[in-house]
Tab-separated table of C-alpha atoms and ligand atoms in Angstrom:
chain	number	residue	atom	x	y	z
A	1	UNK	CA	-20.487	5.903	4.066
A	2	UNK	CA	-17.390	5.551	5.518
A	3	UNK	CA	-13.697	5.120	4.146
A	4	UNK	CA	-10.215	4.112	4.840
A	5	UNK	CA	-7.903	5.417	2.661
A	6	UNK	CA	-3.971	3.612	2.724
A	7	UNK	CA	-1.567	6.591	1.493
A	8	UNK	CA	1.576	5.660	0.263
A	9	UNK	CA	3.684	7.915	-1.454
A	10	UNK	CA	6.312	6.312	-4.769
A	11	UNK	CA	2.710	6.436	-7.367
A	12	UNK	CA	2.081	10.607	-7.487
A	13	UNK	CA	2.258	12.176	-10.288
A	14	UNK	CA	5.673	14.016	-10.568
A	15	UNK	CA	7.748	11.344	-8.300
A	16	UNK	CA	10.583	9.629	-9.552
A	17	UNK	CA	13.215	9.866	-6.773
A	18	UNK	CA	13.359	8.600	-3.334
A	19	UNK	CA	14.820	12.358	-2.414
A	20	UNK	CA	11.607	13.582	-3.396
A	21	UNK	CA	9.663	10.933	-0.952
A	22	UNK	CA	12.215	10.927	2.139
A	23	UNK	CA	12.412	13.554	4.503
A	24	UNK	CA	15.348	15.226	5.238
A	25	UNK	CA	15.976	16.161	1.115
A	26	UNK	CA	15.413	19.534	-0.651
A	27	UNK	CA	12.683	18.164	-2.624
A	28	UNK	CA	11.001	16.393	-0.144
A	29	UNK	CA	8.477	19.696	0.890
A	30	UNK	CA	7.767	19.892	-3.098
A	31	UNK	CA	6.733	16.403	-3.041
A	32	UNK	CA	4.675	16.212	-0.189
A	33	UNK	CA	2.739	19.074	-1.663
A	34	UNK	CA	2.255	16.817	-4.863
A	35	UNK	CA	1.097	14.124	-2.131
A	36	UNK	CA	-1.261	16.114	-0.125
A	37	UNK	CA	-3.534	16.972	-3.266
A	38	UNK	CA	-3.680	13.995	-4.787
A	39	UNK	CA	-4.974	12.590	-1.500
A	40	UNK	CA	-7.481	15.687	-0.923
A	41	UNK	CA	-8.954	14.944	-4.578
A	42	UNK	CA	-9.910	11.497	-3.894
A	43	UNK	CA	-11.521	12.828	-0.231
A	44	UNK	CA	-13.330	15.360	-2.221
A	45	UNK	CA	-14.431	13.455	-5.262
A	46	UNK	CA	-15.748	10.894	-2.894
A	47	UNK	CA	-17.433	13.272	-0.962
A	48	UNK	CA	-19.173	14.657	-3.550
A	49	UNK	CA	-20.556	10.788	-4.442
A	50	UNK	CA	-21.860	10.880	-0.807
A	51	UNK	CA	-18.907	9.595	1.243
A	52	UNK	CA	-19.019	11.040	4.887
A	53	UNK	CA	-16.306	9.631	7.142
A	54	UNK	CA	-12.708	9.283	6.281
A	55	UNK	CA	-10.008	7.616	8.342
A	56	UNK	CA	-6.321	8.107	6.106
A	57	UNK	CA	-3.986	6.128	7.098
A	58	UNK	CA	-0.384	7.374	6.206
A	59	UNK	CA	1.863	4.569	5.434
A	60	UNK	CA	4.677	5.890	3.584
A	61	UNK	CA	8.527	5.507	5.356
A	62	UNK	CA	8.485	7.599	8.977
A	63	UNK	CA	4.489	7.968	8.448
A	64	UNK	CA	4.707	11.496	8.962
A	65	UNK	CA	3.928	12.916	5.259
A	66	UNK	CA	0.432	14.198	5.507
A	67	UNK	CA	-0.113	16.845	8.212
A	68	UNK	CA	-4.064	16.748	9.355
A	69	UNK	CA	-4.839	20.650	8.987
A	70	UNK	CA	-4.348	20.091	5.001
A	71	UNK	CA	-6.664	17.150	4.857
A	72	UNK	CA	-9.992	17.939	2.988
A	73	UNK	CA	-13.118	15.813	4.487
A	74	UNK	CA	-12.475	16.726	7.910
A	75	UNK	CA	-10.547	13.315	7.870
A	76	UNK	CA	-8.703	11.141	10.521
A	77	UNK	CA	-5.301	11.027	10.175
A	78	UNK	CA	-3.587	7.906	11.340
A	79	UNK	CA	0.497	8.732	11.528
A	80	UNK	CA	3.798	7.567	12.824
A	81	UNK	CA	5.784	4.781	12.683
A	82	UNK	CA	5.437	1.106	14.421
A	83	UNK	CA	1.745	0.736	14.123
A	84	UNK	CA	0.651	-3.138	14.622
A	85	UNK	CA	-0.971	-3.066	11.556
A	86	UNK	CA	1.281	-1.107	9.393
A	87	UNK	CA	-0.330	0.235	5.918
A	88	UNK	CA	-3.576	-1.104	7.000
A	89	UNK	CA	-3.735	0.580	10.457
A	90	UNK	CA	-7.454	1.876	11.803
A	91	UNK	CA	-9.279	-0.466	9.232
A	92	UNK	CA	-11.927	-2.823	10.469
A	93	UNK	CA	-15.132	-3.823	9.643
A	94	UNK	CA	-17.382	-0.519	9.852
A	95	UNK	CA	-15.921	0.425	6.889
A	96	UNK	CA	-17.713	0.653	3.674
A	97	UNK	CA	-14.169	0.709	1.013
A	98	UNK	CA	-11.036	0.907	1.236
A	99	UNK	CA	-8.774	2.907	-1.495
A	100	UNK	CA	-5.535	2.523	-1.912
A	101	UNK	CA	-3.631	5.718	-3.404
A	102	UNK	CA	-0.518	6.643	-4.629
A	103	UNK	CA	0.251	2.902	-4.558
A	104	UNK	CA	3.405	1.290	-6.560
A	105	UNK	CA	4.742	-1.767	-8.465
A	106	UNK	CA	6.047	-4.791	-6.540
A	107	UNK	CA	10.016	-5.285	-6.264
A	108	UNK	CA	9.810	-7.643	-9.767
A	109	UNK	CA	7.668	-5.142	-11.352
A	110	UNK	CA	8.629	-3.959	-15.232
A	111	UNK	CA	8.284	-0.382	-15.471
A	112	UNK	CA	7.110	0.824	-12.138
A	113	UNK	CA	9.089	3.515	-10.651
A	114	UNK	CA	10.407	3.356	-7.145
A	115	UNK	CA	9.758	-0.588	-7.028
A	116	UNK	CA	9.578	-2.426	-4.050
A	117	UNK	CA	7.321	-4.653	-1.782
A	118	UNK	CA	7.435	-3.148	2.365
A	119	UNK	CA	11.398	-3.241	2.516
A	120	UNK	CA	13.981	-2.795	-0.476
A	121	UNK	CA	16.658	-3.674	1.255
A	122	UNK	CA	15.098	-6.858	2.428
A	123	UNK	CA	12.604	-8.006	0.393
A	124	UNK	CA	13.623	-9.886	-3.014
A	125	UNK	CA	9.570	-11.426	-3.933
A	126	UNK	CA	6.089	-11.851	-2.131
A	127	UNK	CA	3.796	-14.705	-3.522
A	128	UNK	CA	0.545	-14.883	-1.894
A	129	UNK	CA	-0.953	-18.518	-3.293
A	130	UNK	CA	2.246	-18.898	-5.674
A	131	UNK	CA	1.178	-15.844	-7.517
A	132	UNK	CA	3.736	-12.632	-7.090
A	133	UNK	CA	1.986	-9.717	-5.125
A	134	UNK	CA	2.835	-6.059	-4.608
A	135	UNK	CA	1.773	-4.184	-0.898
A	136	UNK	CA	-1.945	-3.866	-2.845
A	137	UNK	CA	-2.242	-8.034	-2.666
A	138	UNK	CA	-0.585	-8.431	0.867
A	139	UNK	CA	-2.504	-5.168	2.560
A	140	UNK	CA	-5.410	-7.076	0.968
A	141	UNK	CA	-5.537	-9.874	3.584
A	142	UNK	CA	-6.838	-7.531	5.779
A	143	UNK	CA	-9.133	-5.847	3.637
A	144	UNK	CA	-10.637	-9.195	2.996
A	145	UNK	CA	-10.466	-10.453	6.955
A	146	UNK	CA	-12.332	-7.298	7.555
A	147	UNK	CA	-14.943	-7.977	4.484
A	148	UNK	CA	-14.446	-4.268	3.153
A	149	UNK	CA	-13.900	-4.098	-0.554
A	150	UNK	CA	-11.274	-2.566	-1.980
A	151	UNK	CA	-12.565	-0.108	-4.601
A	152	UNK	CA	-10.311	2.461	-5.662
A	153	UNK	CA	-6.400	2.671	-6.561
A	154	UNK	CA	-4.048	5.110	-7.838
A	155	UNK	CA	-0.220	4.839	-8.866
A	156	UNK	CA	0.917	3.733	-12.579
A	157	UNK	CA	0.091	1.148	-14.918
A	158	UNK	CA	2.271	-1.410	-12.650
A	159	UNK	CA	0.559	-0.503	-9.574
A	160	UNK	CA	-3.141	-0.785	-11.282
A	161	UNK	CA	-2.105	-4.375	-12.674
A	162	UNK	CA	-0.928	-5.961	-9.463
A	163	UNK	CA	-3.680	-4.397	-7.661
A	164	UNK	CA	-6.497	-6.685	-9.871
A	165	UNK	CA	-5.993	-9.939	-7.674
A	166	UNK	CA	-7.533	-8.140	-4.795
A	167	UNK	CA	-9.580	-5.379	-6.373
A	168	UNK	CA	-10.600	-6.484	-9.846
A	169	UNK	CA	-13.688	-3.641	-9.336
A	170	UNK	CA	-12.383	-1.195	-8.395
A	171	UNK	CA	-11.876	1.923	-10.022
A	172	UNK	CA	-8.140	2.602	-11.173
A	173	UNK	CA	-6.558	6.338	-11.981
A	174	UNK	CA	-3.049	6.252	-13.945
A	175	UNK	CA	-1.325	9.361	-12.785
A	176	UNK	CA	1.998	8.467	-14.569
A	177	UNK	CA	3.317	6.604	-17.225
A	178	UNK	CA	6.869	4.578	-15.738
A	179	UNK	CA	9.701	4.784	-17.938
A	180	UNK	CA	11.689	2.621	-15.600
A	181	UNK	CA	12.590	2.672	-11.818
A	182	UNK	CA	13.486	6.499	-11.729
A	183	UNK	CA	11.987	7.976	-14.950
A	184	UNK	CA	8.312	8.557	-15.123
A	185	UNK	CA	5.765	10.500	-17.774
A	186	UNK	CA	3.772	12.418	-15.204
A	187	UNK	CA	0.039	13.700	-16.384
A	188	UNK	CA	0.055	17.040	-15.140
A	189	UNK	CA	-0.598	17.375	-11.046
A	190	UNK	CA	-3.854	19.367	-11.881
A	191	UNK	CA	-4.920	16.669	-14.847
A	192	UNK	CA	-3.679	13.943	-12.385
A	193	UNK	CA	-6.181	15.319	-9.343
A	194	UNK	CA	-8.985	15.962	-11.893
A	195	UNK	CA	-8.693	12.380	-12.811
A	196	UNK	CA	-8.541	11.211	-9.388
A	197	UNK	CA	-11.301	12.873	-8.221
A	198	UNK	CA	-13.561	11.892	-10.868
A	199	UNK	CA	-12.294	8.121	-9.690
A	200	UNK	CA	-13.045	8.136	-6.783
A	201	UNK	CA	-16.559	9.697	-7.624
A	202	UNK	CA	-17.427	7.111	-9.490
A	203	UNK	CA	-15.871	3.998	-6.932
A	204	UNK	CA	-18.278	5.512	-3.947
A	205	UNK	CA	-21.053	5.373	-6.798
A	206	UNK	CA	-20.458	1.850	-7.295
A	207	UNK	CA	-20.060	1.074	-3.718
A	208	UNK	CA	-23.212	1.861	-2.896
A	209	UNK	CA	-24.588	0.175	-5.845
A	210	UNK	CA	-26.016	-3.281	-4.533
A	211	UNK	CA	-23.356	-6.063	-4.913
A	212	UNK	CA	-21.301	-4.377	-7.840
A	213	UNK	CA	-18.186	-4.257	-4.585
A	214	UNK	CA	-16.735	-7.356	-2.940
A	215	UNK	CA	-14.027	-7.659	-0.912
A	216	UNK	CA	-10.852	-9.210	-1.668
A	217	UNK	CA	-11.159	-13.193	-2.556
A	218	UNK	CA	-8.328	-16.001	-1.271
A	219	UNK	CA	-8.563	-19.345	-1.406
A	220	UNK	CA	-8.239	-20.616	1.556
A	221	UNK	CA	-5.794	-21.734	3.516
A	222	UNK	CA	-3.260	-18.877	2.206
A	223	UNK	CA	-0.116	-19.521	1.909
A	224	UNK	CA	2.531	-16.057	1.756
A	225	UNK	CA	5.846	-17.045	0.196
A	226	UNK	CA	8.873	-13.774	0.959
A	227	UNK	CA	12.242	-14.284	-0.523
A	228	UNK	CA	14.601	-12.244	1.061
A	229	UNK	CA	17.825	-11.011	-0.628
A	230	UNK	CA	20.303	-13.038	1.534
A	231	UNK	CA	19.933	-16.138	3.300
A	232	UNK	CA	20.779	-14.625	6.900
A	233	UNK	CA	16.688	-12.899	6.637
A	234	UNK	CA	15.487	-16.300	5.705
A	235	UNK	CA	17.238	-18.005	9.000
A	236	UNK	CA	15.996	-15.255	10.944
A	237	UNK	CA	12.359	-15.172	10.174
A	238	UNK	CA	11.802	-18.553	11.329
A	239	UNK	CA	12.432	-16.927	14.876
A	240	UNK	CA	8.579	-16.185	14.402
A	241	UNK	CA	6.420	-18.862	14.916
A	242	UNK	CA	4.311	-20.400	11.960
A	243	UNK	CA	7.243	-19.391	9.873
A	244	UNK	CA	8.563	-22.008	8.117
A	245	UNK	CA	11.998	-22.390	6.162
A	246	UNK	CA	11.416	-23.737	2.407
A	247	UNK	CA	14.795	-22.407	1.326
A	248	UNK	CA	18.053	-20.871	1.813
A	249	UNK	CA	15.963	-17.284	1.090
A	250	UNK	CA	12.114	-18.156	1.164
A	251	UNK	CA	10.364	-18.609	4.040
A	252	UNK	CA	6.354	-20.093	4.147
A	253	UNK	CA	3.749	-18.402	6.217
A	254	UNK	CA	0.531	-20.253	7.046
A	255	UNK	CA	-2.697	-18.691	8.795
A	256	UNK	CA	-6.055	-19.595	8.733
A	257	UNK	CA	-6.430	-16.033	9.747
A	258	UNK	CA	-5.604	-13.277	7.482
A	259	UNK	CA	-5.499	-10.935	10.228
A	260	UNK	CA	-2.625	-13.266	11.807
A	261	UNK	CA	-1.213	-13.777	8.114
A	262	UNK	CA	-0.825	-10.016	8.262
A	263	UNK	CA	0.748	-10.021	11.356
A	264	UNK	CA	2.808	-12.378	10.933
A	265	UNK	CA	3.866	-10.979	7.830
A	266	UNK	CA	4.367	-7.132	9.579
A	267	UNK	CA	6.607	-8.942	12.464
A	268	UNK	CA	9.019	-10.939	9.873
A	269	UNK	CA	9.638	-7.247	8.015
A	270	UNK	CA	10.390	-5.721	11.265
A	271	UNK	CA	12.524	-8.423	12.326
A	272	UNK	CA	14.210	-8.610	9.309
A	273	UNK	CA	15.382	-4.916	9.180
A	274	UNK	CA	17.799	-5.326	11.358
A	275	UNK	CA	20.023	-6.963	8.793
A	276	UNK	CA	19.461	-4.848	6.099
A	277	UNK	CA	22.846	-3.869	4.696
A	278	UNK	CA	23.231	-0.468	4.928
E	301	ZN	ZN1	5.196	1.272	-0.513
């Protein structure tokens, strides 16, 4: 039983501020401690359902938040920045789940703290299908090219929500309670991992329960709709090809592949950074 685990970093418990999740700050070690556990109770309560591989992928800012010696599981760690395939890097299809953890609301979200889809400064809205997706529905194109299921997620309320159109079974652990962007109830780091580790007991359990997993459904073909704050992103994501203008700020991307869709998506949000302003 293997798994591939996408760490992010905004939906542990006791995070509210982007000093606590960038390098470089005072609070940054404190927070990557609060990281680091949450992350070793899902390994552990999915170890204990029978889970035996784990490949974590960390896809948080620089990519550099875990370090490998504190993993539990004798996990894979999968770091640094510019990886092809971004938050879903080192998935494919010998996997048996995927789980997404410490996972936050979309950009639009209400009450999710330390909103945003991929880029801030870039990103306005993602609609996969004309419905509004956070990084759980767009890092689920390649859970579902793949055919892994997606079945466990942790972050807050907002995160659990969003995450439904691509993992409707999965199993879900609240860790917070958002306030607002930057205000957060936090269940206490110990509660928090006892929660999560029960979670992700009880996903692996269902996992290997015959057909009570699927992965992620689309209808096909997909269409992924990103409106960027200013019109200038817009112009220059058409450079990529498939990309298609639909106005001053949205651009269209078409794929018959959601592995390409992916792609495509990961090259217009590296493109795109260069005119972030700031
Ligand atoms: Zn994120």
């Amino acid at each position: 039983m293997k798994l591939f685990l996408s760490t992010d970093f905004e939906g542990t418990s006791g995070i509210v501020a982007w000093e606590q999740i960038i390098e470089g700050n005072a609070e940054y070690e404190q927070g990557r401690r609060l990281l680091t556990n949450e992350v070793n109770a899902v390994i552990n309560g999915a170890l204990e359902a029978g889970a035996t591989e784990f490949v974590v992928n960390d896809s948080h800012h620089h990519m550099r938040n875990l370090h490998s010696q504190d993993l539990a599981g004798k996990a894979t760690l999968i770091t640094g920045r510019h990886k092809p395939l971004y938050m879903m890097q080192g998935l494919d299809a010998s996997f048996d789940g995927v789980c997404f953890v410490s996972y936050h609301g979309s950009i639009g979200a209400e009450g999710a703290v330390l909103s945003h889809t991929y880029n801030p400064g870039a990103i306005w809205e993602v609609r996969i299908n004309g419905e509004v997706v956070g990084e759980s529905g767009i890092n689920g194109l390649v859970a579902a090219h793949y055919a892994v299921p997606i079945i466990f997620v942790s972050g807050d309320e907002a995160t659990i929500q969003e995450a439904q159109m691509v993992a409707p079974e999965a199993e879900n652990v609240v860790v917070k309670h958002s306030l607002g962007r930057f205000a957060a109830a936090h269940i206490h780091p110990t509660v928090a991992c006892e929660l999560l580790r029960a979670g992700a007991a009880r996903a692996v359990e269902l996992a290997r329960t015959p057909d009570a997993m699927h992965p992620p459904q689309f209808k096909m073909p997909v269409s992924l709709e990103v409106t960027f704050l200013v019109a200038d992103m817009a112009e220059m994501a058409e450079w990529v090809r498939g990309v298609e203008r639909v106005s001053p700020r949205t651009v269209r991307l078409a794929s018959d592949n959601l592995l390409d869709l992916y792609r495509m998506f990961v090259t217009v949000v590296t493109l795109t950074r260069a005119l972030v302003d700031r």
